[in-house]
Amino acid sequence: MSRRVGVLALQGAFEAHQHVLRGLGAESTQVRTPSDLELVDALVMPGGESTTMSHLLQTCGLFDAIDSRLQQGMPVFGTCAGMILLAKGVLDGRSDQRSFSAIDIDVRRNAYGRQIDSFETDIAVDGLAEDFHAVFIRAPQISRIGSEVEVLARHKESAVLARQGSVMVASFHPELTNDARIHSMFIGLLQEV
Ligand code: GLN
């Protein structure tokens, strides 16, 4: 059965995600309102600026709508700022920044430091035969991982790709490389739930 994958389209790198999802044959729509959300079976939260996204989510009424879908088990994939939005704890965030607590991790915003604000590196990913070229842009670092969370990839000790049930997060941007394998893992997860 084909599943509709929404991409949160308030701000940030949402179009690149749609491009990858469509390349995989998934039906992908932009989510900007609670009624857009009703039409999708799963959601991708893109990179961008988590403080801005948190603010926009609240002003457009999507925060509570997404929160209740997440509690019902809607599969979700958060990349970079999207990962921050899904985390339980956010370090170095703004005091009014909210997150969904959908995965038992804490993240530190912009933790990779100024000089290396952005960098690219090849990482080994569980279940993929060959390394994945990962692009990190002012990336958050996972600073705590709960026991229920499965780590799927690391970069220098830190987890950079993780999953808890139907929630998947990446601290990098898998939509920016011409490689759909991580999105394909997410689509695979939709078939499981
Ligand atoms: N630093 C951004 C934030 O805190 C995340 C960066 C990104 O998504 N590329 O939201």
XYZ file of C-alpha atoms and ligand atoms in Angstrom:
203
model
C 0.000 0.000 0.000
C 1.377 3.413 -0.837
C 1.789 5.753 2.111
C 1.667 9.517 1.963
C 4.731 11.095 3.509
C 4.309 14.711 4.566
C 7.234 17.080 4.788
C 6.939 19.853 7.354
C 7.213 22.922 5.133
C 7.220 25.894 7.493
C 10.882 26.700 7.010
C 14.146 25.062 6.008
C 15.244 22.345 3.597
C 11.897 20.701 2.874
C 11.978 20.637 -0.940
C 15.142 18.544 -1.080
C 13.433 15.929 1.108
C 10.437 15.841 -1.214
C 12.745 15.332 -4.163
C 14.379 12.292 -2.541
C 11.048 10.834 -1.396
C 9.525 11.170 -4.855
C 12.607 9.531 -6.350
C 11.783 6.541 -4.142
C 8.238 6.444 -5.485
C 6.639 7.808 -2.300
C 3.769 10.257 -2.483
C 4.994 13.413 -0.751
C 3.056 16.523 0.261
C 3.928 19.726 2.107
C 2.505 20.141 5.599
C 1.803 23.686 6.779
C -1.521 23.375 8.582
C -3.315 20.857 10.829
C -5.556 19.898 7.885
C -2.493 19.143 5.714
C -1.315 16.859 8.518
C -4.555 14.879 8.454
C -3.772 13.779 4.898
C -0.426 12.140 5.651
C 0.617 8.819 7.165
C 4.138 9.880 8.157
C 6.124 13.081 8.491
C 9.634 14.332 7.738
C 10.892 17.290 9.770
C 13.688 18.985 7.844
C 16.779 20.927 8.811
C 16.574 24.664 9.197
C 16.373 26.680 12.369
C 14.729 24.868 15.254
C 13.924 28.035 17.226
C 12.056 29.505 14.239
C 10.323 26.215 13.499
C 9.258 25.847 17.125
C 7.755 29.337 17.024
C 5.974 28.764 13.685
C 4.660 25.364 14.818
C 2.946 27.029 17.737
C 1.557 30.014 15.841
C 0.033 27.898 13.055
C -1.533 25.396 15.453
C 0.584 22.500 14.216
C 2.483 21.848 17.431
C -0.415 20.231 19.275
C -1.693 18.484 16.130
C 1.709 16.872 15.486
C 2.115 16.060 19.165
C -1.103 14.085 19.216
C -0.254 12.233 15.968
C 3.155 11.330 17.434
C 1.458 9.947 20.518
C -0.686 7.794 18.227
C 2.513 6.402 16.655
C 2.820 8.358 13.391
C 6.258 7.544 11.909
C 8.521 10.578 11.783
C 12.012 11.332 10.523
C 13.743 14.450 11.866
C 16.967 15.728 10.340
C 19.182 18.309 12.032
C 16.753 21.009 13.281
C 14.040 18.341 12.862
C 15.989 16.096 15.252
C 16.129 18.948 17.788
C 12.340 19.286 17.556
C 11.850 15.577 18.291
C 14.334 15.299 21.177
C 13.409 15.015 24.827
C 16.003 17.526 26.026
C 17.453 20.513 24.141
C 20.683 22.061 25.430
C 21.741 25.547 24.364
C 18.265 26.214 23.023
C 16.167 29.309 23.534
C 14.128 29.310 26.715
C 10.860 29.472 24.748
C 11.863 26.705 22.323
C 9.644 23.603 22.518
C 10.295 20.022 21.493
C 8.059 16.965 21.163
C 9.961 14.525 23.437
C 9.245 11.847 20.837
C 12.638 10.153 21.225
C 14.589 9.650 24.439
C 17.675 11.680 23.555
C 19.109 15.029 24.588
C 20.769 17.177 21.962
C 23.082 20.146 22.135
C 22.455 22.761 19.452
C 25.381 23.880 17.268
C 27.666 21.589 19.265
C 30.215 20.895 16.579
C 31.823 24.321 17.103
C 32.342 27.410 15.039
C 35.397 26.500 12.993
C 33.726 23.368 11.781
C 30.226 24.792 11.630
C 29.742 22.651 8.566
C 31.632 19.579 7.451
C 31.202 16.415 5.424
C 32.356 12.924 6.264
C 31.689 9.303 5.362
C 29.932 7.292 8.067
C 29.167 3.591 8.443
C 25.435 3.000 8.846
C 23.920 -0.192 10.287
C 22.236 -2.123 7.519
C 23.977 -0.300 4.641
C 26.720 -2.144 2.799
C 28.670 0.994 1.947
C 29.420 4.207 3.840
C 27.050 7.157 3.570
C 28.398 10.619 2.764
C 27.001 12.786 5.578
C 26.718 16.579 5.404
C 26.660 18.340 8.790
C 25.492 21.981 8.850
C 25.640 23.739 12.243
C 24.638 20.344 13.474
C 23.267 19.379 16.862
C 25.085 16.669 18.789
C 23.300 13.886 20.631
C 24.553 14.269 24.201
C 22.456 11.570 25.906
C 20.841 8.421 24.568
C 18.098 6.516 26.409
C 18.283 2.736 26.708
C 15.355 2.213 24.297
C 17.090 4.105 21.487
C 18.918 2.171 18.790
C 22.056 3.854 17.416
C 22.342 3.319 13.647
C 25.486 5.381 12.957
C 28.176 7.252 14.829
C 30.694 9.939 14.030
C 33.653 9.987 16.430
C 31.829 8.283 19.321
C 28.662 10.406 19.041
C 25.495 8.886 17.652
C 24.417 10.721 14.490
C 21.589 8.454 13.289
C 19.198 6.827 15.745
C 15.792 5.272 16.040
C 13.243 4.570 18.740
C 10.198 2.696 17.432
C 8.756 4.727 14.586
C 10.867 7.816 15.323
C 14.106 8.226 13.373
C 16.566 11.120 13.723
C 19.762 12.246 11.998
C 22.055 15.074 13.038
C 23.156 15.462 9.416
C 21.341 16.188 6.115
C 20.697 12.972 4.143
C 18.559 14.926 1.649
C 21.531 16.914 0.344
C 23.486 14.063 -1.195
C 22.462 12.126 -4.219
C 21.874 9.024 -2.108
C 18.403 7.920 -1.067
C 19.433 4.995 1.166
C 18.577 6.640 4.506
C 15.192 7.867 3.272
C 14.669 4.359 2.009
C 15.288 3.056 5.562
C 12.568 5.436 6.766
C 10.147 4.238 4.101
C 10.981 0.680 5.184
C 10.056 1.629 8.731
C 6.612 2.732 7.492
C 5.950 -0.761 6.211
C 6.733 -2.132 9.713
C 4.215 -0.066 11.662
N 21.559 24.989 14.242
C 20.234 24.763 13.785
C 19.235 24.795 14.930
O 19.565 24.906 16.052
C 20.132 23.437 13.065
C 20.930 23.489 11.802
C 20.355 22.699 10.664
O 19.223 22.235 10.692
N 21.125 22.583 9.611
O 18.071 24.700 14.690
